PDB file of C-alpha atoms in Angstrom:
ATOM      1  CA  UNK A 498      18.170 -15.649   6.037  1.00 55.00           C
ATOM      2  CA  UNK A 499      14.196 -14.732   6.691  1.00 59.00           C
ATOM      3  CA  UNK A 500      12.677 -11.898   4.485  1.00 56.00           C
ATOM      4  CA  UNK A 501       9.206 -10.496   4.476  1.00 50.00           C
ATOM      5  CA  UNK A 502       8.852  -9.871   0.099  1.00 55.00           C
ATOM      6  CA  UNK A 503       5.412  -7.835   1.211  1.00 70.00           C
ATOM      7  CA  UNK A 504       6.983  -4.760   2.387  1.00 79.00           C
ATOM      8  CA  UNK A 505       6.020  -3.307   4.837  1.00 83.00           C
ATOM      9  CA  UNK A 506       2.994  -0.459   5.122  1.00 86.00           C
ATOM     10  CA  UNK A 507       3.640   2.081   8.481  1.00 85.00           C
ATOM     11  CA  UNK A 508       1.201   5.109   9.065  1.00 86.00           C
ATOM     12  CA  UNK A 509       3.260   7.786  10.598  1.00 88.00           C
ATOM     13  CA  UNK A 510       2.576  11.582  11.506  1.00 88.00           C
ATOM     14  CA  UNK A 511       4.751  14.423  10.693  1.00 87.00           C
ATOM     15  CA  UNK A 512       3.939  18.165  11.076  1.00 88.00           C
ATOM     16  CA  UNK A 513       4.734  21.834  10.887  1.00 90.00           C
ATOM     17  CA  UNK A 514       4.311  24.546  13.722  1.00 92.00           C
ATOM     18  CA  UNK A 515       2.137  26.957  13.390  1.00 94.00           C
ATOM     19  CA  UNK A 516       4.799  29.410  14.386  1.00 95.00           C
ATOM     20  CA  UNK A 517       6.772  27.800  11.234  1.00 93.00           C
ATOM     21  CA  UNK A 518       3.680  27.960   9.290  1.00 93.00           C
ATOM     22  CA  UNK A 519       3.470  31.378   9.805  1.00 93.00           C
ATOM     23  CA  UNK A 520       6.870  32.510   8.946  1.00 93.00           C
ATOM     24  CA  UNK A 521       6.786  30.781   5.799  1.00 91.00           C
ATOM     25  CA  UNK A 522       3.568  32.300   4.916  1.00 91.00           C
ATOM     26  CA  UNK A 523       5.096  35.811   6.014  1.00 90.00           C
ATOM     27  CA  UNK A 524       7.745  35.098   3.480  1.00 90.00           C
ATOM     28  CA  UNK A 525       5.375  34.234   0.748  1.00 83.00           C
ATOM     29  CA  UNK A 526       3.012  37.410   1.049  1.00 82.00           C
ATOM     30  CA  UNK A 527       3.851  40.739  -0.209  1.00 80.00           C
ATOM     31  CA  UNK A 528       3.729  43.462   2.299  1.00 89.00           C
ATOM     32  CA  UNK A 529       1.751  45.920   0.362  1.00 92.00           C
ATOM     33  CA  UNK A 530      -1.392  45.192  -2.227  1.00 91.00           C
ATOM     34  CA  UNK A 531      -3.368  47.684  -4.322  1.00 91.00           C
ATOM     35  CA  UNK A 532      -6.614  47.215  -4.077  1.00 89.00           C
ATOM     36  CA  UNK A 533      -8.048  49.909  -7.175  1.00 89.00           C
ATOM     37  CA  UNK A 534      -6.256  53.101  -5.547  1.00 92.00           C
ATOM     38  CA  UNK A 535      -6.023  51.830  -2.185  1.00 92.00           C
ATOM     39  CA  UNK A 536      -3.179  50.537  -0.828  1.00 93.00           C
ATOM     40  CA  UNK A 537      -3.199  47.615   2.046  1.00 93.00           C
ATOM     41  CA  UNK A 538      -0.016  47.160   4.251  1.00 94.00           C
ATOM     42  CA  UNK A 539       0.168  43.456   5.709  1.00 94.00           C
ATOM     43  CA  UNK A 540       2.312  43.750   8.750  1.00 94.00           C
ATOM     44  CA  UNK A 541       1.638  40.194  10.510  1.00 95.00           C
ATOM     45  CA  UNK A 542       0.718  36.979   9.705  1.00 95.00           C
ATOM     46  CA  UNK A 543       0.048  34.191  12.165  1.00 96.00           C
ATOM     47  CA  UNK A 544      -1.286  30.849  11.197  1.00 95.00           C
ATOM     48  CA  UNK A 545      -3.722  28.581  13.691  1.00 94.00           C
ATOM     49  CA  UNK A 546      -6.080  26.217  13.442  1.00 92.00           C
ATOM     50  CA  UNK A 547      -8.094  23.293  15.433  1.00 89.00           C
ATOM     51  CA  UNK A 548      -9.531  20.283  13.758  1.00 82.00           C
ATOM     52  CA  UNK A 549     -10.310  20.378  10.363  1.00 87.00           C
ATOM     53  CA  UNK A 550     -10.364  24.458  10.460  1.00 94.00           C
ATOM     54  CA  UNK A 551      -7.176  26.520  10.043  1.00 95.00           C
ATOM     55  CA  UNK A 552      -6.938  30.183  11.170  1.00 96.00           C
ATOM     56  CA  UNK A 553      -5.038  33.130   9.698  1.00 96.00           C
ATOM     57  CA  UNK A 554      -4.877  36.093  11.176  1.00 97.00           C
ATOM     58  CA  UNK A 555      -3.670  39.248   9.256  1.00 95.00           C
ATOM     59  CA  UNK A 556      -2.698  42.331  10.782  1.00 95.00           C
ATOM     60  CA  UNK A 557      -3.245  45.376   8.288  1.00 95.00           C
ATOM     61  CA  UNK A 558      -2.788  48.993   7.844  1.00 95.00           C
ATOM     62  CA  UNK A 559      -3.030  51.663   5.464  1.00 94.00           C
ATOM     63  CA  UNK A 560      -6.385  51.943   3.661  1.00 93.00           C
ATOM     64  CA  UNK A 561      -7.741  49.912   6.518  1.00 93.00           C
ATOM     65  CA  UNK A 562      -6.240  49.424  10.149  1.00 94.00           C
ATOM     66  CA  UNK A 563      -6.743  46.370  12.254  1.00 94.00           C
ATOM     67  CA  UNK A 564      -6.969  42.861  11.888  1.00 96.00           C
ATOM     68  CA  UNK A 565      -8.366  40.639   9.841  1.00 96.00           C
ATOM     69  CA  UNK A 566      -9.216  36.790  10.377  1.00 97.00           C
ATOM     70  CA  UNK A 567      -9.344  33.952   7.514  1.00 97.00           C
ATOM     71  CA  UNK A 568     -10.611  30.442   7.713  1.00 96.00           C
ATOM     72  CA  UNK A 569     -10.452  27.133   5.814  1.00 96.00           C
ATOM     73  CA  UNK A 570      -9.925  23.830   5.555  1.00 95.00           C
ATOM     74  CA  UNK A 571      -5.792  22.545   4.973  1.00 95.00           C
ATOM     75  CA  UNK A 572      -5.457  19.666   2.557  1.00 94.00           C
ATOM     76  CA  UNK A 573      -2.345  17.673   1.047  1.00 93.00           C
ATOM     77  CA  UNK A 574      -2.546  18.487  -3.135  1.00 93.00           C
ATOM     78  CA  UNK A 575      -1.347  15.237  -4.167  1.00 91.00           C
ATOM     79  CA  UNK A 576      -0.155  16.686  -7.616  1.00 92.00           C
ATOM     80  CA  UNK A 577       1.770  20.174  -6.368  1.00 92.00           C
ATOM     81  CA  UNK A 578       3.072  18.182  -3.512  1.00 90.00           C
ATOM     82  CA  UNK A 579       2.018  21.152  -1.164  1.00 93.00           C
ATOM     83  CA  UNK A 580      -0.164  22.006   1.967  1.00 94.00           C
ATOM     84  CA  UNK A 581      -2.996  24.126   0.546  1.00 95.00           C
ATOM     85  CA  UNK A 582      -6.437  25.684   2.065  1.00 96.00           C
ATOM     86  CA  UNK A 583      -9.324  25.119   0.594  1.00 96.00           C
ATOM     87  CA  UNK A 584     -12.963  26.875   1.481  1.00 96.00           C
ATOM     88  CA  UNK A 585     -10.680  29.676   2.048  1.00 96.00           C
ATOM     89  CA  UNK A 586     -12.737  32.965   2.840  1.00 96.00           C
ATOM     90  CA  UNK A 587     -13.196  35.615   5.732  1.00 95.00           C
ATOM     91  CA  UNK A 588     -14.492  34.540   9.010  1.00 95.00           C
ATOM     92  CA  UNK A 589     -17.832  35.685   9.970  1.00 93.00           C
ATOM     93  CA  UNK A 590     -16.803  38.228  12.083  1.00 93.00           C
ATOM     94  CA  UNK A 591     -14.516  39.627  10.009  1.00 93.00           C
ATOM     95  CA  UNK A 592     -17.176  39.326   7.281  1.00 93.00           C
ATOM     96  CA  UNK A 593     -19.557  41.539   9.904  1.00 92.00           C
ATOM     97  CA  UNK A 594     -16.856  44.123   9.858  1.00 90.00           C
ATOM     98  CA  UNK A 595     -16.388  44.442   6.712  1.00 91.00           C
ATOM     99  CA  UNK A 596     -19.924  44.916   5.534  1.00 90.00           C
ATOM    100  CA  UNK A 597     -20.012  47.876   7.902  1.00 89.00           C
ATOM    101  CA  UNK A 598     -16.502  49.565   7.214  1.00 88.00           C
ATOM    102  CA  UNK A 599     -14.753  48.100   4.146  1.00 90.00           C
ATOM    103  CA  UNK A 600     -17.168  46.725   1.805  1.00 89.00           C
ATOM    104  CA  UNK A 601     -14.992  47.365  -1.073  1.00 90.00           C
ATOM    105  CA  UNK A 602     -12.274  44.660   0.682  1.00 89.00           C
ATOM    106  CA  UNK A 603     -14.991  42.286   0.836  1.00 85.00           C
ATOM    107  CA  UNK A 604     -15.730  41.863  -2.601  1.00 83.00           C
ATOM    108  CA  UNK A 605     -11.567  42.569  -3.765  1.00 87.00           C
ATOM    109  CA  UNK A 606      -9.330  39.409  -4.860  1.00 91.00           C
ATOM    110  CA  UNK A 607      -7.442  40.108  -1.700  1.00 92.00           C
ATOM    111  CA  UNK A 608      -8.432  37.143   0.036  1.00 94.00           C
ATOM    112  CA  UNK A 609      -7.667  34.850  -3.019  1.00 94.00           C
ATOM    113  CA  UNK A 610      -4.398  36.974  -2.933  1.00 92.00           C
ATOM    114  CA  UNK A 611      -3.604  35.456   0.534  1.00 94.00           C
ATOM    115  CA  UNK A 612      -4.916  31.881  -0.060  1.00 94.00           C
ATOM    116  CA  UNK A 613      -2.649  31.930  -3.311  1.00 92.00           C
ATOM    117  CA  UNK A 614       0.304  32.474  -0.975  1.00 90.00           C
ATOM    118  CA  UNK A 615      -0.490  30.242   1.849  1.00 92.00           C
ATOM    119  CA  UNK A 616       1.028  27.182   0.447  1.00 93.00           C
ATOM    120  CA  UNK A 617       3.336  24.693   2.457  1.00 92.00           C
ATOM    121  CA  UNK A 618       5.719  22.649   0.071  1.00 90.00           C
ATOM    122  CA  UNK A 619       6.200  19.095   1.213  1.00 87.00           C
ATOM    123  CA  UNK A 620       8.116  17.680  -1.492  1.00 88.00           C
ATOM    124  CA  UNK A 621      11.738  17.943  -0.529  1.00 89.00           C
ATOM    125  CA  UNK A 622      10.829  17.239   2.968  1.00 88.00           C
ATOM    126  CA  UNK A 623       9.221  14.083   1.927  1.00 89.00           C
ATOM    127  CA  UNK A 624      12.259  13.357  -0.377  1.00 89.00           C
ATOM    128  CA  UNK A 625      14.684  13.876   3.083  1.00 90.00           C
ATOM    129  CA  UNK A 626      12.068  11.927   5.001  1.00 89.00           C
ATOM    130  CA  UNK A 627      12.408   9.037   2.968  1.00 89.00           C
ATOM    131  CA  UNK A 628      16.258   9.365   2.963  1.00 91.00           C
ATOM    132  CA  UNK A 629      16.419   9.166   6.764  1.00 91.00           C
ATOM    133  CA  UNK A 630      14.122   6.562   7.509  1.00 90.00           C
ATOM    134  CA  UNK A 631      16.223   4.030   5.513  1.00 90.00           C
ATOM    135  CA  UNK A 632      19.453   5.060   7.163  1.00 91.00           C
ATOM    136  CA  UNK A 633      17.609   4.185  10.332  1.00 90.00           C
ATOM    137  CA  UNK A 634      16.351   0.610   9.105  1.00 89.00           C
ATOM    138  CA  UNK A 635      19.645  -0.225   8.012  1.00 91.00           C
ATOM    139  CA  UNK A 636      21.156  -1.615  11.359  1.00 92.00           C
ATOM    140  CA  UNK A 637      22.526  -4.012  13.114  1.00 91.00           C
ATOM    141  CA  UNK A 638      20.220  -5.204  15.881  1.00 90.00           C
ATOM    142  CA  UNK A 639      22.358  -7.619  17.803  1.00 91.00           C
ATOM    143  CA  UNK A 640      25.628  -9.962  17.294  1.00 92.00           C
ATOM    144  CA  UNK A 641      24.163 -11.654  14.821  1.00 93.00           C
ATOM    145  CA  UNK A 642      20.659 -10.086  13.580  1.00 92.00           C
ATOM    146  CA  UNK A 643      20.755  -7.148  11.222  1.00 92.00           C
ATOM    147  CA  UNK A 644      18.092  -5.483   9.497  1.00 91.00           C
ATOM    148  CA  UNK A 645      17.749  -3.923   5.890  1.00 91.00           C
ATOM    149  CA  UNK A 646      15.811  -2.174   3.564  1.00 91.00           C
ATOM    150  CA  UNK A 647      14.250   1.313   2.284  1.00 91.00           C
ATOM    151  CA  UNK A 648      11.444   3.430   2.212  1.00 92.00           C
ATOM    152  CA  UNK A 649       9.993   3.546  -1.370  1.00 91.00           C
ATOM    153  CA  UNK A 650       7.446   6.351  -1.042  1.00 90.00           C
ATOM    154  CA  UNK A 651       6.218   8.410   1.821  1.00 91.00           C
ATOM    155  CA  UNK A 652       2.107   9.589   1.018  1.00 91.00           C
ATOM    156  CA  UNK A 653       0.689  12.070   2.940  1.00 93.00           C
ATOM    157  CA  UNK A 654      -3.246  11.172   3.595  1.00 92.00           C
ATOM    158  CA  UNK A 655      -4.614  14.063   5.311  1.00 91.00           C
ATOM    159  CA  UNK A 656      -3.944  17.474   7.342  1.00 93.00           C
ATOM    160  CA  UNK A 657      -4.804  18.040  10.941  1.00 92.00           C
ATOM    161  CA  UNK A 658      -4.700  21.543  12.755  1.00 91.00           C
ATOM    162  CA  UNK A 659      -4.088  20.271  16.388  1.00 91.00           C
ATOM    163  CA  UNK A 660      -4.500  23.579  18.681  1.00 90.00           C
ATOM    164  CA  UNK A 661      -2.855  21.066  21.609  1.00 90.00           C
ATOM    165  CA  UNK A 662       0.629  20.552  19.838  1.00 91.00           C
ATOM    166  CA  UNK A 663       0.453  24.267  17.763  1.00 92.00           C
ATOM    167  CA  UNK A 664       1.025  21.354  14.891  1.00 91.00           C
ATOM    168  CA  UNK A 665      -0.265  21.244  11.291  1.00 92.00           C
ATOM    169  CA  UNK A 666      -0.502  17.422  11.628  1.00 93.00           C
ATOM    170  CA  UNK A 667       0.334  15.094   8.782  1.00 93.00           C
ATOM    171  CA  UNK A 668      -0.703  11.831   8.556  1.00 93.00           C
ATOM    172  CA  UNK A 669       1.389   9.871   6.349  1.00 93.00           C
ATOM    173  CA  UNK A 670       1.424   6.425   5.209  1.00 92.00           C
ATOM    174  CA  UNK A 671       5.366   5.155   4.439  1.00 91.00           C
ATOM    175  CA  UNK A 672       5.853   1.928   2.061  1.00 91.00           C
ATOM    176  CA  UNK A 673       8.890   0.299   1.434  1.00 91.00           C
ATOM    177  CA  UNK A 674      10.907  -2.824   2.087  1.00 90.00           C
ATOM    178  CA  UNK A 675      12.352  -4.500   4.801  1.00 88.00           C
ATOM    179  CA  UNK A 676      14.653  -7.846   5.861  1.00 87.00           C
ATOM    180  CA  UNK A 677      15.881  -9.744   8.475  1.00 86.00           C
ATOM    181  CA  UNK A 678      19.305 -11.404   8.180  1.00 90.00           C
ATOM    182  CA  UNK A 679      20.745 -13.973  10.386  1.00 89.00           C
ATOM    183  CA  UNK A 680      24.084 -14.657  10.361  1.00 83.00           C
TER     184      UNK A 680
END
């Protein structure tokens, strides 16, 4: 029997589609925000991105009717096991429009409230992936050779928005143990 006691490291890519991210963001976000005496209704949320930047488009009505764009950088927060967005702010175009028409919104905590809700849980998905990959490892390769092992951990290394595939790509390091058994 040949074994590789050092185990293995495997770099893989996972992902969350922009469409799924938009649905999750909508489910996590209140539809009505009270900002002082004004009410702002969030009618739709769309997530997209390119490279390091993530774009969030909000369709709003009420005290302000129109589209608000936000930008930020997606990252994996190891402590909470979530994808979050740092440097989250109104896009330059939205800042300029708010300056002229709705300066009150720019100075409110609205963008912070939106950012707090733009989190994507990974903990359960990572556990499921460990189980699924372990089941793939344990199989007969031929009549005389079988492979056994397990995945010990999957650690996200980084997150990138890919406009070509319409996904938030998550780069993952997979570590585990594997053995080839010769009968």
